[in-house]
Coordinates of C-alpha atoms in Angstrom, one line a residue:
X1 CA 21.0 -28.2 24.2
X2 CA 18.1 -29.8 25.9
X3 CA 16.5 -25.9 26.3
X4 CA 17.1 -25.2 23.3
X5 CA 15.4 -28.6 21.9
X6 CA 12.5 -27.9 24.0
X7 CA 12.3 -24.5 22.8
X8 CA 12.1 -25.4 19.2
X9 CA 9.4 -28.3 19.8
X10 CA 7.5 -25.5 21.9
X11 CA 7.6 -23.1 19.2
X12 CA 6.9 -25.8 16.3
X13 CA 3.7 -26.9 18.4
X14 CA 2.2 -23.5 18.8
X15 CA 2.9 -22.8 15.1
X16 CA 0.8 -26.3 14.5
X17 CA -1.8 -25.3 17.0
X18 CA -2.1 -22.0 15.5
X19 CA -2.9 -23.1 12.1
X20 CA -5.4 -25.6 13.2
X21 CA -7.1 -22.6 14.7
X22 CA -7.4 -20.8 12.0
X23 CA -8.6 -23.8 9.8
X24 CA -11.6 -24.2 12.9
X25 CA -12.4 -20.4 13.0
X26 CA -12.4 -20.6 9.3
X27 CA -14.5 -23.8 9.2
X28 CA -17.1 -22.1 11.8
X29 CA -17.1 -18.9 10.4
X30 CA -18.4 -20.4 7.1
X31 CA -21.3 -22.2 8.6
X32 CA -22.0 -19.7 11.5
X33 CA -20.5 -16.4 10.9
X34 CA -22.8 -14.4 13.3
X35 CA -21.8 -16.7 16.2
X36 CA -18.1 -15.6 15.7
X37 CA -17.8 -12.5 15.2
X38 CA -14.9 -11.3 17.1
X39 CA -16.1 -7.9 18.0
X40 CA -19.4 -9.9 20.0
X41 CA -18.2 -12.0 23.0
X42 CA -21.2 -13.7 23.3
X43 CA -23.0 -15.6 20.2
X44 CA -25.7 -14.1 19.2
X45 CA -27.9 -17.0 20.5
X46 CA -26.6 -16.4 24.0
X47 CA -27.1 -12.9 24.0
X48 CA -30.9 -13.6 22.7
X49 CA -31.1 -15.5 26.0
X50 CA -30.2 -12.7 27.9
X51 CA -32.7 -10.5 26.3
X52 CA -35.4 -9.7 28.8
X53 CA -38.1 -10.0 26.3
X54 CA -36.9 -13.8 26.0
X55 CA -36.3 -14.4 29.4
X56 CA -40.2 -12.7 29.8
X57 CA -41.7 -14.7 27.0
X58 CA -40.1 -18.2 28.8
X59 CA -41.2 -17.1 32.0
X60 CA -44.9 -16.5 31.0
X61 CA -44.6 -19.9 28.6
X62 CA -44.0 -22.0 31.8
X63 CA -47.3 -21.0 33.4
X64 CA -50.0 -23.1 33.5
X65 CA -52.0 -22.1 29.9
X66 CA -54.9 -22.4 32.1
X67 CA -53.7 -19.4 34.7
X68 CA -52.9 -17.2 31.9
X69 CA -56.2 -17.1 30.2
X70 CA -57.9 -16.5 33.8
X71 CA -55.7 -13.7 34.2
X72 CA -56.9 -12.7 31.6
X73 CA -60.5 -13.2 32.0
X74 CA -60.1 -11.7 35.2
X75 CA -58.5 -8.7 34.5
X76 CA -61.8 -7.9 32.0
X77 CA -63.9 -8.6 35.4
X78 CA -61.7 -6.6 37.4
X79 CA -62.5 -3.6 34.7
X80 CA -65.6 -4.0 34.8
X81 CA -66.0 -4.3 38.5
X82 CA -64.2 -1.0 38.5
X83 CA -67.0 0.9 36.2
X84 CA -69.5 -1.2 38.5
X85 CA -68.4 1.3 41.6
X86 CA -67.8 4.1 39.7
X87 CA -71.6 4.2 38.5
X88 CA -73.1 3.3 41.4
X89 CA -71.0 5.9 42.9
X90 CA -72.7 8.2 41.0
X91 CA -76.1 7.3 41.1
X92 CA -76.0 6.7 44.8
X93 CA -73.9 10.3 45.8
X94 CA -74.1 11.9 42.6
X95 CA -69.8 11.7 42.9
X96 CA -68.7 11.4 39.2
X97 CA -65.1 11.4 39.8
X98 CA -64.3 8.0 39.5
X99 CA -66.8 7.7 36.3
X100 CA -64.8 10.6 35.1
X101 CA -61.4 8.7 35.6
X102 CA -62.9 5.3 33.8
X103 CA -64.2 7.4 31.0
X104 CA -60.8 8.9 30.8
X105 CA -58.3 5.8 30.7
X106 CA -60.8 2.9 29.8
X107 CA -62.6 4.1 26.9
X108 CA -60.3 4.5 23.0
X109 CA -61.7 7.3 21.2
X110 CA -60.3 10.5 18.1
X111 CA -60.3 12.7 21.0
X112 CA -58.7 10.7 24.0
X113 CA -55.7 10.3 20.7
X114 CA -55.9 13.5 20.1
X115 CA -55.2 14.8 24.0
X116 CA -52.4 12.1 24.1
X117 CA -54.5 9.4 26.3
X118 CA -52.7 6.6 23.7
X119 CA -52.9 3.8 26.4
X120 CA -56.3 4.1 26.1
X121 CA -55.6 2.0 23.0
X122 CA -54.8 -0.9 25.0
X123 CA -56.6 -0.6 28.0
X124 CA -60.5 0.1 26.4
X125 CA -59.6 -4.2 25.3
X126 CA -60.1 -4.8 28.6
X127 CA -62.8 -2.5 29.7
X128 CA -67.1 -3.7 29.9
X129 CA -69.6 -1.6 31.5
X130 CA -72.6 -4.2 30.9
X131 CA -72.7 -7.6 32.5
X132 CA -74.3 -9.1 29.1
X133 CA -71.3 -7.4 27.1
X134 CA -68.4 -8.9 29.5
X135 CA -70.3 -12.2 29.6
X136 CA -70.2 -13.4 25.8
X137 CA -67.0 -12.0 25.1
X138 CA -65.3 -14.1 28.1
X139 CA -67.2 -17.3 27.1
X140 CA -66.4 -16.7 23.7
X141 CA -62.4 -16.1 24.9
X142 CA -62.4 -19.3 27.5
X143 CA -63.7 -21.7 24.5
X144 CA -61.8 -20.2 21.7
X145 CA -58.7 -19.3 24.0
X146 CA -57.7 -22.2 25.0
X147 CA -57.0 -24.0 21.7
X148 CA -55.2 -20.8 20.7
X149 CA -53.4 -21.0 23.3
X150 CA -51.8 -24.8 23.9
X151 CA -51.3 -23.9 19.8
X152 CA -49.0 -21.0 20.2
X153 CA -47.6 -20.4 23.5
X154 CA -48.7 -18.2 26.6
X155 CA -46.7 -15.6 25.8
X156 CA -47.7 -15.3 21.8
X157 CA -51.3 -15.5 22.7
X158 CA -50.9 -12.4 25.6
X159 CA -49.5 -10.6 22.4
X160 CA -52.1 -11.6 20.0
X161 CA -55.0 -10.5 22.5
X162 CA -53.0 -6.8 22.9
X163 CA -51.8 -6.4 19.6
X164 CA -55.1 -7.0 18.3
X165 CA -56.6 -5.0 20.5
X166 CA -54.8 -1.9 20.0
X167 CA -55.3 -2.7 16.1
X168 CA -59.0 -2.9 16.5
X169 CA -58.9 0.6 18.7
X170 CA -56.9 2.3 16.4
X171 CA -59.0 1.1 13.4
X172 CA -62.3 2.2 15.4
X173 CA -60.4 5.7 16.1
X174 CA -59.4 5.8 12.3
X175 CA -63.3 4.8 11.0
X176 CA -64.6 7.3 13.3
X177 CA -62.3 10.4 11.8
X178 CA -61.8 9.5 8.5
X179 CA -64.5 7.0 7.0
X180 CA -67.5 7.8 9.6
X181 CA -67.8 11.8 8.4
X182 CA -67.4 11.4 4.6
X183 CA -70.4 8.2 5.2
X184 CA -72.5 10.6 7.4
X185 CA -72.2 13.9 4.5
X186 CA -72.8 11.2 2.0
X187 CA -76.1 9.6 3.8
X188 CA -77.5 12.7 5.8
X189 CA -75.7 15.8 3.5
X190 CA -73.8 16.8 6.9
X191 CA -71.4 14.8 9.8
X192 CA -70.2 15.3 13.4
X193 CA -67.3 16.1 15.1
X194 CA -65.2 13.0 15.1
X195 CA -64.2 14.0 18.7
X196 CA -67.7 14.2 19.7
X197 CA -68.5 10.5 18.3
X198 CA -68.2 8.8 21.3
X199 CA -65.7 5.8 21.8
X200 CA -65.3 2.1 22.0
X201 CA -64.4 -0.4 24.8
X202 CA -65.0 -3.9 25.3
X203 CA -62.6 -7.0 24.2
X204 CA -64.8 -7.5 21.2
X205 CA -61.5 -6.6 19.2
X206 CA -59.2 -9.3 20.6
X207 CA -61.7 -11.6 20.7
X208 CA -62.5 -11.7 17.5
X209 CA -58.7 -11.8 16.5
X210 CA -58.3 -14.7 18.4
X211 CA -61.7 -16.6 16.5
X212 CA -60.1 -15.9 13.4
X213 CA -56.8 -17.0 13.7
X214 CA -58.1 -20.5 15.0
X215 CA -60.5 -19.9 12.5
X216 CA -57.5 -19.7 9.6
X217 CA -55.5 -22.7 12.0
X218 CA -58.5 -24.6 11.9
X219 CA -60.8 -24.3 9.0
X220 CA -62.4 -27.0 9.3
X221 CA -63.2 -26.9 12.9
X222 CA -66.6 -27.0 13.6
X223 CA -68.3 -23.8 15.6
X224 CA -72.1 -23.6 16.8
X225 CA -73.9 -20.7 15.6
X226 CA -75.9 -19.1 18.5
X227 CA -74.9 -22.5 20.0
X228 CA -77.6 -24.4 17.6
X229 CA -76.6 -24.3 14.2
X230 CA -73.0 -26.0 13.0
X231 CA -70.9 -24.6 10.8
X232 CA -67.3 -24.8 9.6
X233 CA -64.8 -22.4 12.0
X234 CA -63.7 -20.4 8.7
X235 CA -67.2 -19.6 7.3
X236 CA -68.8 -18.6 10.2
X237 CA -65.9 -16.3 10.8
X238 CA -65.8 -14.8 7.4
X239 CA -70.0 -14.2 7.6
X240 CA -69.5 -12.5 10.6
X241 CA -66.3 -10.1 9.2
X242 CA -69.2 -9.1 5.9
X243 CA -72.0 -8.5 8.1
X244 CA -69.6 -6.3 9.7
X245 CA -68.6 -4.5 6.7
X246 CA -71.7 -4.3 5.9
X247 CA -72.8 -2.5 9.3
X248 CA -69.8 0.3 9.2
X249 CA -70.0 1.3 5.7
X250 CA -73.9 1.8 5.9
X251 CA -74.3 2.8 9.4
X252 CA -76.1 0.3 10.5
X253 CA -74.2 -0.7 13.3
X254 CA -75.7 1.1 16.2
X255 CA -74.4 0.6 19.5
X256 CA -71.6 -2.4 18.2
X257 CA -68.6 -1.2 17.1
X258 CA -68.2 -2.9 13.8
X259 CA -64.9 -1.1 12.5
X260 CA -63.1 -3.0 15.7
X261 CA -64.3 -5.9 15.0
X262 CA -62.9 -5.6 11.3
X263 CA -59.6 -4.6 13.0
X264 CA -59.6 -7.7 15.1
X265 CA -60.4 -10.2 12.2
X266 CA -57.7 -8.8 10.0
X267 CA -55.0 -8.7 12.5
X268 CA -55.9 -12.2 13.7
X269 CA -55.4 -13.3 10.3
X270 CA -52.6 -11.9 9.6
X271 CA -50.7 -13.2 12.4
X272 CA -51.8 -16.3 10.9
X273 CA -50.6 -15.6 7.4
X274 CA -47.8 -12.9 8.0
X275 CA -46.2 -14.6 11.3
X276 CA -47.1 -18.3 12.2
X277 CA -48.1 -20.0 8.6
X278 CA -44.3 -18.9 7.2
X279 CA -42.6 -20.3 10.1
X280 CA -44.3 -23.4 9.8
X281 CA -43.3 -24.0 6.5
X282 CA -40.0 -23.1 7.2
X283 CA -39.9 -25.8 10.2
X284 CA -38.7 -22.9 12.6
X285 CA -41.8 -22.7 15.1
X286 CA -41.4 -23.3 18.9
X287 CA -43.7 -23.1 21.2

C-alpha cells in the first residue's frame, strides 16, 4: 500500500515537474530561441566561443596595443630590409634572384593577378624599397595608429590595415586595366599593356585607411599639415582623397599611386560608416 502510495506521489511529481519544463522551455524559447534549439547542444554563444576566429581575435586583443602596432611597423622594416639585400645583391654580384623573388611576391600588379600571384594583394601593404617611402608612412601609422587602435581593438585594427590594403591593391590593379587605358587613348590617342604598367607596393593604402577612419571617428581632431599648418582631421583627409582624384583621372600622379590611396580612404570609411557607426548606435560595440 505504502509502494503503491509512493508510486503514485512519484508519478504525480514527475507529471508536475514535466509541465514546469515545458512552461521554462517555452518561456526561454520565446526570448531566446537560438539558444535552445534542441538539435544544437551548445548555445550559439558558446559555440561562437569556440570559434577560432574568436578565440584568435581575444588572444590578439589581450596584447599590449603598443606590441601590436610594432609588429606591425616592423614587419614593414623587415620587407624592406629584405629588398635592401636583394639590391645590393645585385649591384654588388650582379645575382638577381632574390630581386627577382621580391618583385615576384612583394609587388601587386594586372599581371602578378593575372598569373595567380593573388597574395601579392596583401603582401605589396607591407612592402618599401626606399628609406624616405617606409619612413613617412610608419610615422604617419605610429601617430595615427595608436588612437585607432585603443578605439577598436587589436585585432579589428590588424583587419582594418589588411582589408584595406588588399582594397587599395585591388583598386590600383583595377585603375591600371580598366580606367588607366581608356585615360591614356583619350589623352595620348593610344595606351599600354595593362600588364606592362608596372605595379604598386608600399603601405600607403592602409595607411591612409586608417587616417580616414580616425578622420570620420574624429572630425574634429586637429592634424598638422606638413607638421606646420593645423587643420581639422576630416578636411585634411577629404583634400588629400581630391587631390588624389585629381592625380589618377588626369595622369598626373607620377611615381605615387593615387588609385590606392583612393582604395584606402574609401574602405577606411566605410568601416566607419558600414561596420562601427551602426553598432554604436545600436549599443552593441565591444572592444
Amino acid at each position: 500500500m505504502l509502494k503503491t502510495r509512493f508510486l503514485g506521489l512519484t508519478h504525480i511529481c514527475k507529471s508536475a515537474s514535466t509541465r514546469w519544463q515545458q512552461r521554462i522551455v517555452a518561456t526561454r524559447t520565446y526570448i531566446r530561441p537560438h539558444y535552445y534549439n534542441n538539435n544544437e547542444p551548445l548555445s550559439k554563444a558558446i559555440q561562437a566561443q569556440k570559434n577560432p576566429l574568436q578565440r584568435f581575435s581575444r588572444t590578439v586583443n589581450n596584447i599590449d596595443p603598443n606590441k601590436v602596432l610594432w609588429s606591425v611597423i616592423g614587419t614593414n622594416v623587415g620587407v624592406y630590409l629584405m629588398w635592401q639585400y636583394a639590391i645590393n645583391s645585385y649591384k654588388q654580384f650582379g645575382d638577381s634572384h632574390w630581386l627577382n623573388i621580391m618583385g615576384k611576391h612583394f609587388i601587386s600588379s594586372p599581371e602578378a593577378v593575372h598569373n595567380g600571384r593573388y597574395h601579392t594583394l596583401l603582401t605589396s601593404a607591407f612592402s618599401h624599397k626606399s628609406l624616405e617611402h617606409l619612413g613617412l608612412n610608419m610615422l604617419v601609422l605610429y601617430s595615427i595608429g595608436q588612437g585607432v587602435i585603443e578605439a577598436i581593438g587589436a585585432s579589428r585594427f590588424l583587419i582594418l590595415y589588411a582589408g584595406a590594403g588588399i582594397t587599395a591593391s585591388l583598386v590600383a590593379v583595377g585603375y591600371r586595366k580598366y580606367i588607366r587605358p581608356m585615360l591614356e587613348k583619350e589623352k595620348y590617342g593610344r595606351s599600354r599593356d595593362p600588364r606592362l604598367m608596372g605595379g604598386s607596393m608600399g603601405a600607403s593604402g592602409s595607411v591612409m585607411a586608417i587616417t580616414s577612419f580616425f578622420a570620420c571617428a574624429y572630425p574634429r581632431a586637429t592634424f598638422l599639415v606638413f607638421f606646420i599648418i593645423p587643420m581639422p582631421a576630416i578636411a585634411v583627409v577629404g583634400l588629400f582623397a581630391a587631390y588624389d582624384i585629381y592625380q589618377a583621372s588626369t595622369l598626373e600622379g607620377g611615381i605615387v599611386d593615387s588609385a590606392a590611396h583612393i582604395g584606402g580612404v574609401a574602405y577606411g570609411a566605410g568601416y566607419w560608416f558600414l561596420r562601427v557607426r551602426p553598432m554604436l548606435r545600436a549599443g552593441r560595440w565591444r572592444v
